Each structure stands twice: as structure tokens, then as C-alpha cells.
Amino acid sequence: MSCPLRAILNHGDKDHLSISDASQGLSSPPAASTKAPSTPPIATTSQQAEPTSHVQPAVKSNSSTGPAPKYPDAAATQLSSAPENDPHKHSITSNNNNNNNGVFNRLLNHPELMFEMVSHLDVDHLLALYSISRDFHGLANSRFTTMILSHARTRAPGSSYIFPFRCYRKLCLRDPALRPNETKPNFQIRHVPSFKWLRMVLFREGVVDGIVACLEQESLMLPAATTLTVKKIWFFMDVSTNERRDGLIRNTDYWTEKDIYLAHLFLMKLDMLFTCPMTGDGDLGLRKMLLAQRSLSSLLRVLRREEMRNTYELIEKVVAWKYEPNDLQRQLNQPIFGVAPNRVGMLQYEGWGRNPGTPFHQIDDLLIWESLRRGLDVPAHYLDMVFYGFIDKKTGLDIWTEDQKREQAEEMERGIRGEDEGVLVAEEDDDDDDYGDNDDDGDDDDYGDDDDYGDDDEVGDAPGSQST
């Protein structure tokens, strides 16, 4: 839409005018009016054969005698006659209307500030703004990659680098600005990240934070940088071939030595959780099975006690991962523990079953191989990984988490209250004895040795015992 038409719509009538309505308005003569128009009318039907660049909408009239003739707005005449070097001619919004003096309309003329503001919005609110605002829609289409990446860097730091959108073609779209990709033949239209890719990144950010939070609730602390390493593990799980997995783990720019140490620390904490004598079952196969899934969201649901809560759900996961059906089961072609026959045992093979017979290279095995290839003595730090978050290496004292400190404070408070209550009870007993002995009547049965308060068998003596 050209700038004069945009200025007219912002200055005059807010309702959109269709092409058919405009043609009808141009073909019909204006209604008679008691006052002659001050500006000349637009072209008549005989002049419509000439091509026009755009259709002028109607302007509402304040006259009560009849509809006013559809004249062009004065603001459009000024903008169309403005020189090309006028900075206000190609502005996104017109400043002639008082409604355009808001903060949002002003920010539309400054794309950098606008994208910085919308980066703090929720993805649903951003999508709603992109859908309902015509001006913001046009601005976002002109710089779609900038908007999506700035939102991802603000809401999910590091995820735009760990999950590059070029590796997720199904989550991309063609550039709305129709910019070509110079690396492709015939200058094909390039692909840019879409809202689906942004939702995927934000979802994975929340899942990783939830996994780390669940481990911390079990007093299994992790460094802050471990979240980025867990995301790299998730990206590794997205790779469908062993060749690419081997090449990815050997990339020293992507997988640094620090990432290898933190990945071992993360796996160590998972093993400590799953082999806990109170909450675990003492088997390391659960960790290998969860890392063989296609997403880490299964690990989060297990840590939250939302999946594998009984033996049936556990066997269902095992069947989908590493079960080999016999000949009779293959002939029957029936689901096994709710798993489709074509998906039984497919998670262990390359491509999640696309290449049966070739086992997948899992992340826990490749981390050990890569640490040996780089000459990293990771086993020498296993004891430090176990003690991390429990003992301070500098002082040798225990490290208390916030939950443990709060529980300790509550126990101390209960202990102090118990001591105070014990002292009060003892003082009350002493007062009762003195009151009973100093009775003026000399009869202290009611307060001293009465069975109801003193040596009553129902309260003082154990069942079946004899009183002396």
C-alpha cells in the first residue's frame, strides 16, 4: 500500500474500502447538496479508463443533508506532492491524526526500539500483535529474522546458537521480504526462522530449566552453565545419523572441554538420583533409556513423577527402546504393551528405525570416547562430581541449600518451642503440687493423689501391669 493511501486511512475514515465499493462510488454521481463543494470533484466515469495507482477511499461528511462527495484528503495531496527526499513522506504512520501520537505508533518509526520492546512480550502476545496490527505486520515482514532472533536471545539466551534454525527446515518459512539466498543457484528465496521455531526454542528452554530445578530439589546441585550443556545434549539427540553425531561431538567449537566436563557432571547427578537407596531402584539402565528418547521432555516428566509411575509404563518404554520381538510376535503383528508393531525396539537403531540393524551412538558413550580422544582425565574428577553441591572444597564444611536451610530453621524453631512448652508444663505441675500440699482443709485428695490426675491405671500404668 502506498504512503498517500496509508496517510488517508490514518487521517480519515478507519474502515477499509474494497475495490467494488470504490468503483461504485466513482461511477455514481454525488448527491445534491445545499452547499457547493469547495474543492473540485474527482474524475467522472468517462475518465475511469485511465489506469490509477491506487483507489482513494471515501471521507465521511459532517453534513446531515446527504452523503458528501468522495473527495481526496488534503493530507494525501500534501504527501503525494512532497519531494522524494522528505523523511516524513515514507514514514510508517502519519502524524496528522491525534490518535497516532501514542507510544506504540511513535515506536513504529524506530524499528530497533520496537523490536527491543516486543522481545519482552510472550510469544502468544507477539503473534497476536503481528496478526492484528497492519503497521507492525509490515515492519516485521521487512525484518523478520531480526525480530525472531532478538526475541529468542532475550527469552532463551544461547538457544539461538545451540538450536540454529537452519538445521530445522520444517520450522522455517520463506522470507516475507523475498530476499534471495546468494549461496543457492538461481538466487532462490532464502528461509528464515518462523514462530514455530521460536516456540520450539522457548519450550526447550522451559524443559531444561525444569530438569535442573528437579535435580536441585533432590539436593543435586549443578553449575549455572550446565543448562547450556543440557541443551547441546538435546540438540545431539535430534541428529538422526551416527556419522553426523560423531562429527558433532568432535567439533571443538561446539563441544568444548568445559561442556564435556559439565555433561559428565550432569550424567553423574542423574545416576545418583536413579540409584538413590530411598527414591531410586539402583539401576543405571533408566538413564540410558531416557537419553535414547527423541526428546528430553520424557526425562522431565519422569522427574516430576508424571511418567513411568508403575511397572506397565516402564515396560512400555523399554519395549519401544530395546525389545526384540520373536518370530511369533512378528507374524501376529500385534501391539506389544501398547507399542505399535513397527515401532517396537526402533529407538535403539540409527534414524529411530529407518536403518534397522545399525545401533545408535548415544551421547553418554560418545562423551567417554571423546574425552579419551582429547586426553581428558575425566575419571580423576568423578569424586569431585559426586561431592559437588554437598561439601565446600575450601572449608570442608557442608553446603546447605535454601530448602535445607529452611527445614533446619523450622526444626530448630520446633525444638525451641518444645523446650519452652516443657518448662511451662513443669512449672504448672509444681504449682499443682504446692496447691495440693498447702490446702487448708488438709485433704489433698482432690488435687494431690487423686486417681483422676495422679496414679490412675488408665493413664499412668501400661496395659496389663500391676500397681504397687
Coordinates of N, CA and C in Angstrom, one line a residue, residues 11-183:
H11 N -5.8 9.3 8.6 CA -6.3 10.6 8.9 C -7.9 10.6 8.8
G12 N -8.4 9.9 7.9 CA -9.9 10.0 7.7 C -10.6 8.8 8.2
D13 N -11.4 8.1 7.4 CA -12.2 7.0 7.8 C -11.3 5.8 8.1
K14 N -11.6 5.1 9.2 CA -10.8 4.0 9.6 C -11.3 2.7 8.9
D15 N -12.5 2.7 8.3 CA -13.0 1.5 7.6 C -12.3 1.3 6.3
H16 N -12.0 0.0 6.0 CA -11.4 -0.3 4.7 C -12.4 -0.2 3.6
L17 N -12.0 0.2 2.4 CA -12.9 0.3 1.3 C -12.4 -0.7 0.2
S18 N -13.3 -1.5 -0.2 CA -13.0 -2.5 -1.2 C -13.0 -1.9 -2.6
I19 N -12.4 -2.7 -3.5 CA -12.4 -2.2 -4.9 C -13.7 -2.0 -5.5
S20 N -14.7 -2.9 -5.2 CA -16.0 -2.8 -5.8 C -16.7 -1.6 -5.2
D21 N -16.6 -1.3 -3.9 CA -17.2 -0.2 -3.3 C -16.7 1.1 -4.0
A22 N -15.4 1.1 -4.2 CA -14.7 2.3 -4.7 C -15.2 2.5 -6.2
S23 N -15.4 1.5 -7.0 CA -15.8 1.6 -8.3 C -17.3 2.1 -8.4
Q24 N -18.1 1.6 -7.4 CA -19.5 2.1 -7.4 C -19.6 3.5 -7.0
G25 N -18.7 3.9 -6.0 CA -18.7 5.3 -5.6 C -18.2 6.2 -6.7
L26 N -17.3 5.8 -7.5 CA -16.8 6.6 -8.6 C -17.8 6.7 -9.8
S27 N -18.5 5.6 -10.0 CA -19.5 5.6 -11.1 C -20.7 6.4 -10.8
S28 N -21.2 6.5 -9.5 CA -22.4 7.2 -9.2 C -22.1 8.6 -8.9
P29 N -23.0 9.5 -9.4 CA -22.7 10.9 -9.2 C -23.0 11.3 -7.7
P30 N -22.3 12.3 -7.3 CA -22.5 12.7 -5.9 C -23.9 13.3 -5.7
A31 N -24.4 13.1 -4.5 CA -25.8 13.6 -4.1 C -25.8 15.1 -4.1
A32 N -27.0 15.6 -4.3 CA -27.1 17.1 -4.3 C -26.9 17.6 -2.9
S33 N -26.3 18.7 -2.8 CA -26.0 19.3 -1.5 C -26.4 20.8 -1.6
T34 N -26.8 21.3 -0.5 CA -27.2 22.7 -0.4 C -26.0 23.6 -0.5
K35 N -24.8 23.1 -0.2 CA -23.6 24.0 -0.2 C -22.7 23.4 -1.3
A36 N -22.2 24.2 -2.1 CA -21.3 23.7 -3.2 C -20.0 23.3 -2.6
P37 N -19.4 22.3 -3.1 CA -18.1 21.8 -2.5 C -17.0 22.9 -2.8
S38 N -16.1 23.0 -1.9 CA -15.0 23.9 -2.0 C -13.9 23.4 -2.8
T39 N -13.8 22.1 -3.0 CA -12.7 21.5 -3.8 C -13.3 20.8 -5.0
P40 N -12.5 20.7 -6.1 CA -13.1 20.1 -7.3 C -13.3 18.7 -7.1
P41 N -14.3 18.1 -7.7 CA -14.6 16.6 -7.6 C -13.6 15.8 -8.4
I42 N -13.6 14.5 -8.1 CA -12.6 13.6 -8.7 C -13.2 13.3 -10.1
A43 N -12.4 12.5 -10.8 CA -12.8 12.2 -12.2 C -14.1 11.4 -12.3
T44 N -14.8 11.7 -13.4 CA -16.1 11.0 -13.6 C -15.9 9.7 -14.3
T45 N -17.0 9.1 -14.6 CA -17.0 7.7 -15.2 C -16.2 7.7 -16.5
S46 N -16.3 8.8 -17.3 CA -15.6 8.8 -18.6 C -14.1 8.8 -18.5
Q47 N -13.6 9.2 -17.3 CA -12.2 9.3 -17.1 C -11.7 8.1 -16.4
Q48 N -12.5 7.1 -16.1 CA -12.0 5.9 -15.4 C -11.2 5.0 -16.3
A49 N -11.1 5.2 -17.5 CA -10.4 4.3 -18.4 C -8.9 4.4 -18.2
E50 N -8.5 5.6 -17.6 CA -7.1 5.8 -17.4 C -6.7 4.9 -16.2
P51 N -5.5 4.3 -16.2 CA -5.1 3.5 -15.1 C -4.7 4.3 -13.9
T52 N -5.1 3.8 -12.7 CA -4.8 4.5 -11.5 C -3.9 3.7 -10.6
S53 N -3.0 4.3 -9.8 CA -2.1 3.5 -9.0 C -2.8 3.0 -7.8
H54 N -3.8 3.7 -7.3 CA -4.5 3.2 -6.1 C -5.9 3.9 -6.1
V55 N -6.7 3.3 -5.2 CA -8.1 3.8 -5.1 C -8.2 4.6 -3.9
Q56 N -8.8 5.8 -4.0 CA -9.0 6.7 -2.9 C -10.3 6.3 -2.1
P57 N -10.2 6.2 -0.8 CA -11.4 5.8 -0.1 C -12.3 7.0 0.2
A58 N -13.5 6.8 0.6 CA -14.4 7.8 0.9 C -14.1 8.5 2.2
V59 N -14.5 9.8 2.3 CA -14.3 10.5 3.5 C -15.7 10.9 4.1
K60 N -15.9 10.6 5.3 CA -17.2 10.9 5.9 C -17.5 12.4 6.0
S61 N -18.7 12.7 5.8 CA -19.1 14.1 5.8 C -19.9 14.4 7.1
N62 N -19.8 15.6 7.5 CA -20.5 16.0 8.7 C -21.9 16.6 8.4
S63 N -22.1 16.7 7.1 CA -23.4 17.3 6.7 C -24.5 16.3 6.8
S64 N -25.7 16.8 7.3 CA -26.8 15.9 7.6 C -27.7 15.9 6.4
T65 N -27.5 16.7 5.3 CA -28.4 16.7 4.2 C -28.2 15.5 3.3
G66 N -27.0 14.8 3.3 CA -26.8 13.7 2.4 C -25.3 13.4 2.4
P67 N -25.0 12.2 1.8 CA -23.5 11.8 1.8 C -22.7 12.8 1.0
A68 N -21.5 13.1 1.5 CA -20.7 14.1 0.9 C -20.0 13.4 -0.3
P69 N -19.6 14.2 -1.3 CA -18.8 13.6 -2.4 C -17.5 13.0 -1.9
K70 N -17.0 12.0 -2.6 CA -15.8 11.3 -2.2 C -14.6 12.1 -2.8
Y71 N -14.1 13.0 -2.0 CA -13.0 13.9 -2.4 C -11.7 13.3 -1.8
P72 N -10.6 13.6 -2.4 CA -9.3 13.2 -1.8 C -9.0 14.1 -0.6
D73 N -8.3 13.5 0.3 CA -7.9 14.2 1.5 C -6.8 15.2 1.3
A74 N -6.8 16.2 2.0 CA -5.7 17.2 1.8 C -4.3 16.7 2.2
A75 N -4.3 15.8 3.2 CA -3.1 15.2 3.7 C -2.5 14.3 2.6
A76 N -3.3 13.6 1.8 CA -2.8 12.8 0.7 C -2.2 13.7 -0.3
T77 N -2.8 14.9 -0.6 CA -2.3 15.8 -1.6 C -0.9 16.3 -1.2
Q78 N -0.8 16.6 0.1 CA 0.5 17.1 0.6 C 1.6 16.0 0.5
L79 N 1.3 14.8 0.9 CA 2.3 13.7 0.9 C 2.7 13.4 -0.5
S80 N 1.7 13.4 -1.4 CA 2.0 13.0 -2.8 C 2.8 14.0 -3.5
S81 N 2.6 15.3 -3.1 CA 3.4 16.4 -3.7 C 4.7 16.6 -3.0
A82 N 5.0 15.9 -1.9 CA 6.2 16.2 -1.2 C 7.4 15.6 -2.0
P83 N 8.6 16.2 -1.8 CA 9.7 15.7 -2.6 C 10.2 14.3 -2.1
E84 N 11.0 13.7 -2.9 CA 11.4 12.3 -2.6 C 12.3 12.3 -1.4
N85 N 13.1 13.3 -1.1 CA 14.0 13.3 0.0 C 13.3 13.7 1.3
D86 N 12.0 13.9 1.3 CA 11.4 14.3 2.5 C 11.3 13.1 3.5
P87 N 11.8 13.2 4.7 CA 11.8 12.0 5.6 C 10.5 11.6 6.1
H88 N 9.5 12.6 6.0 CA 8.2 12.3 6.5 C 7.3 11.6 5.5
K89 N 7.7 11.6 4.2 CA 6.9 11.0 3.2 C 6.8 9.5 3.3
H90 N 7.8 8.9 3.6 CA 7.8 7.4 3.7 C 7.8 6.9 5.1
S91 N 7.3 7.7 6.0 CA 7.2 7.2 7.4 C 6.0 6.2 7.5
I92 N 6.1 5.4 8.5 CA 5.2 4.3 8.6 C 3.8 4.8 9.0
T93 N 3.7 5.8 9.8 CA 2.5 6.3 10.3 C 2.4 7.8 10.0
S94 N 1.3 8.3 9.9 CA 1.1 9.7 9.7 C 0.9 10.4 11.0
N95 N 1.5 11.6 11.2 CA 1.4 12.4 12.4 C 0.2 13.4 12.4
N96 N -0.6 13.3 11.3 CA -1.7 14.3 11.2 C -2.8 14.0 12.2
N97 N -3.0 12.7 12.5 CA -4.1 12.3 13.4 C -3.6 12.3 14.8
N98 N -4.4 12.7 15.7 CA -4.0 12.8 17.1 C -3.9 11.4 17.7
N99 N -4.6 10.4 17.1 CA -4.5 9.0 17.6 C -3.2 8.4 17.4
N100 N -2.4 8.9 16.5 CA -1.0 8.4 16.2 C 0.1 8.9 17.1
N101 N -0.3 9.7 18.1 CA 0.7 10.3 19.0 C 1.0 9.3 20.1
G102 N 0.5 8.1 20.1 CA 0.8 7.1 21.2 C 2.2 6.6 21.1
V103 N 2.6 5.9 22.2 CA 4.0 5.4 22.2 C 4.2 4.3 21.2
F104 N 3.2 3.5 21.0 CA 3.4 2.4 20.0 C 3.5 2.9 18.6
N105 N 2.7 3.8 18.2 CA 2.7 4.4 16.9 C 4.0 5.2 16.7
R106 N 4.5 5.8 17.7 CA 5.8 6.5 17.6 C 6.9 5.5 17.4
L107 N 6.9 4.4 18.1 CA 8.0 3.4 18.1 C 8.0 2.7 16.7
L108 N 6.9 2.7 16.0 CA 6.9 2.1 14.7 C 7.9 2.8 13.7
N109 N 8.2 4.1 14.0 CA 9.2 4.8 13.2 C 10.6 4.5 13.6
H110 N 10.8 3.7 14.6 CA 12.1 3.3 15.1 C 12.2 1.8 15.3
P111 N 12.5 1.1 14.2 CA 12.4 -0.4 14.3 C 13.3 -1.0 15.4
E112 N 14.5 -0.4 15.6 CA 15.3 -1.0 16.7 C 14.7 -1.0 18.0
L113 N 14.0 0.2 18.4 CA 13.4 0.3 19.7 C 12.1 -0.6 19.7
M114 N 11.4 -0.7 18.6 CA 10.2 -1.5 18.5 C 10.6 -3.0 18.7
F115 N 11.6 -3.5 18.1 CA 12.0 -4.9 18.2 C 12.5 -5.2 19.6
E116 N 13.1 -4.2 20.2 CA 13.6 -4.4 21.6 C 12.4 -4.5 22.6
M117 N 11.4 -3.7 22.3 CA 10.2 -3.7 23.2 C 9.4 -5.1 23.0
V118 N 9.2 -5.5 21.8 CA 8.4 -6.7 21.6 C 9.2 -8.0 22.0
S119 N 10.5 -7.9 22.1 CA 11.3 -9.0 22.6 C 11.0 -9.4 24.0
H120 N 10.4 -8.5 24.8 CA 10.0 -8.9 26.2 C 8.5 -9.4 26.3
L121 N 7.9 -9.5 25.1 CA 6.5 -10.0 25.2 C 6.5 -11.5 25.1
D122 N 5.4 -12.1 25.6 CA 5.2 -13.5 25.4 C 5.0 -13.9 23.9
V123 N 5.4 -15.1 23.5 CA 5.3 -15.4 22.1 C 3.8 -15.4 21.6
D124 N 2.9 -15.7 22.5 CA 1.5 -15.6 22.1 C 1.1 -14.2 21.9
H125 N 1.5 -13.3 22.7 CA 1.2 -11.9 22.6 C 1.9 -11.3 21.4
L126 N 3.1 -11.7 21.1 CA 3.8 -11.3 19.9 C 3.1 -11.7 18.6
L127 N 2.6 -12.9 18.6 CA 1.9 -13.4 17.4 C 0.6 -12.7 17.3
A128 N -0.1 -12.4 18.4 CA -1.3 -11.6 18.3 C -1.1 -10.2 17.7
L129 N 0.0 -9.6 18.2 CA 0.3 -8.3 17.7 C 0.7 -8.3 16.2
Y130 N 1.4 -9.3 15.8 CA 1.7 -9.5 14.4 C 0.5 -9.7 13.5
S131 N -0.5 -10.3 14.1 CA -1.7 -10.7 13.3 C -2.7 -9.5 13.2
I132 N -2.8 -8.6 14.2 CA -3.9 -7.6 14.2 C -3.4 -6.2 13.8
S133 N -2.1 -6.0 14.0 CA -1.5 -4.7 13.7 C -1.0 -4.7 12.2
R134 N -1.6 -3.9 11.4 CA -1.2 -3.8 10.0 C 0.2 -3.2 9.9
D135 N 0.5 -2.1 10.6 CA 1.7 -1.4 10.5 C 2.9 -2.3 11.1
F136 N 2.6 -2.9 12.2 CA 3.7 -3.8 12.8 C 3.9 -5.0 11.9
H137 N 2.8 -5.5 11.3 CA 3.0 -6.7 10.4 C 3.9 -6.3 9.2
G138 N 3.7 -5.1 8.6 CA 4.6 -4.8 7.5 C 6.1 -4.5 8.0
L139 N 6.2 -3.9 9.2 CA 7.6 -3.7 9.7 C 8.2 -5.1 10.0
A140 N 7.5 -6.0 10.6 CA 8.1 -7.3 11.0 C 8.5 -8.1 9.7
N141 N 7.7 -8.0 8.7 CA 8.0 -8.7 7.4 C 9.3 -8.2 6.8
S142 N 9.5 -6.9 7.0 CA 10.7 -6.3 6.4 C 12.0 -6.8 7.1
R143 N 11.8 -7.2 8.4 CA 13.0 -7.6 9.2 C 12.6 -8.8 10.1
F144 N 12.1 -9.8 9.4 CA 11.5 -11.0 10.2 C 12.6 -11.7 10.9
T145 N 13.7 -11.9 10.4 CA 14.8 -12.7 11.1 C 15.2 -11.9 12.3
T146 N 15.4 -10.6 12.2 CA 15.8 -9.8 13.3 C 14.8 -9.9 14.5
M147 N 13.5 -9.9 14.2 CA 12.5 -9.9 15.2 C 12.5 -11.3 15.9
I148 N 12.6 -12.3 15.2 CA 12.5 -13.7 15.8 C 13.8 -13.9 16.6
L149 N 15.0 -13.6 16.1 CA 16.2 -13.9 16.8 C 16.4 -13.0 18.0
S150 N 15.9 -11.7 17.9 CA 16.0 -10.9 19.1 C 15.1 -11.4 20.2
H151 N 13.9 -11.9 19.9 CA 13.0 -12.4 20.9 C 13.6 -13.7 21.5
A152 N 14.3 -14.5 20.7 CA 14.9 -15.8 21.2 C 16.0 -15.5 22.1
R153 N 16.9 -14.5 21.7 CA 18.0 -14.2 22.6 C 17.6 -13.6 23.9
T154 N 16.5 -12.9 23.9 CA 16.0 -12.3 25.2 C 15.3 -13.3 26.1
R155 N 14.5 -14.1 25.5 CA 13.7 -15.1 26.3 C 14.4 -16.4 26.6
A156 N 15.3 -16.8 25.7 CA 16.1 -18.0 25.8 C 17.5 -17.8 25.4
P157 N 18.3 -17.3 26.3 CA 19.7 -16.9 26.0 C 20.5 -18.2 25.6
G158 N 21.2 -18.0 24.5 CA 22.1 -19.1 24.0 C 21.4 -20.1 23.1
S159 N 20.1 -20.2 23.1 CA 19.3 -21.2 22.4 C 19.4 -21.0 20.9
S160 N 19.5 -19.7 20.5 CA 19.5 -19.4 19.0 C 20.8 -19.9 18.4
Y161 N 21.9 -20.0 19.3 CA 23.2 -20.6 18.8 C 23.2 -22.1 18.9
I162 N 22.6 -22.7 20.0 CA 22.6 -24.1 20.2 C 21.6 -24.8 19.2
F163 N 20.5 -24.2 19.0 CA 19.5 -24.8 18.1 C 19.4 -23.9 16.8
P164 N 20.3 -23.9 15.9 CA 20.3 -23.0 14.7 C 19.1 -23.3 13.9
F165 N 18.4 -22.3 13.4 CA 17.2 -22.5 12.6 C 17.5 -23.2 11.3
R166 N 18.7 -23.0 10.8 CA 19.0 -23.7 9.5 C 19.0 -25.2 9.6
C167 N 19.1 -25.7 10.8 CA 19.0 -27.2 11.0 C 17.6 -27.7 11.1
Y168 N 16.6 -26.8 11.2 CA 15.2 -27.2 11.3 C 14.5 -26.6 10.2
R169 N 14.6 -27.1 9.0 CA 14.0 -26.6 7.8 C 12.4 -26.6 7.9
K170 N 11.9 -27.6 8.5 CA 10.4 -27.7 8.7 C 9.9 -26.6 9.6
L171 N 10.7 -26.0 10.4 CA 10.3 -24.9 11.2 C 10.6 -23.5 10.7
C172 N 11.0 -23.5 9.4 CA 11.3 -22.2 8.8 C 10.3 -21.9 7.7
L173 N 10.3 -20.7 7.2 CA 9.5 -20.2 6.1 C 10.3 -19.3 5.2
R174 N 9.7 -19.1 4.0 CA 10.3 -18.2 3.0 C 10.3 -16.8 3.5
D175 N 11.4 -16.1 3.2 CA 11.5 -14.7 3.7 C 10.3 -13.9 3.1
P176 N 9.5 -13.2 4.0 CA 8.4 -12.4 3.6 C 8.9 -11.2 2.7
A177 N 10.1 -10.8 2.9 CA 10.7 -9.7 2.1 C 11.2 -10.2 0.8
L178 N 11.2 -11.5 0.5 CA 11.6 -12.1 -0.8 C 13.1 -11.8 -1.1
R179 N 13.9 -11.8 0.0 CA 15.3 -11.7 -0.2 C 15.9 -13.0 -0.8
P180 N 16.8 -12.9 -1.7 CA 17.3 -14.2 -2.3 C 18.5 -14.7 -1.5
N181 N 18.7 -16.0 -1.6 CA 19.8 -16.7 -1.0 C 20.9 -16.8 -2.0
E182 N 22.0 -16.0 -1.8 CA 23.1 -15.9 -2.8 C 23.8 -17.2 -2.9
T183 N 23.8 -18.1 -1.9 CA 24.5 -19.4 -1.9 C 23.8 -20.4 -2.7

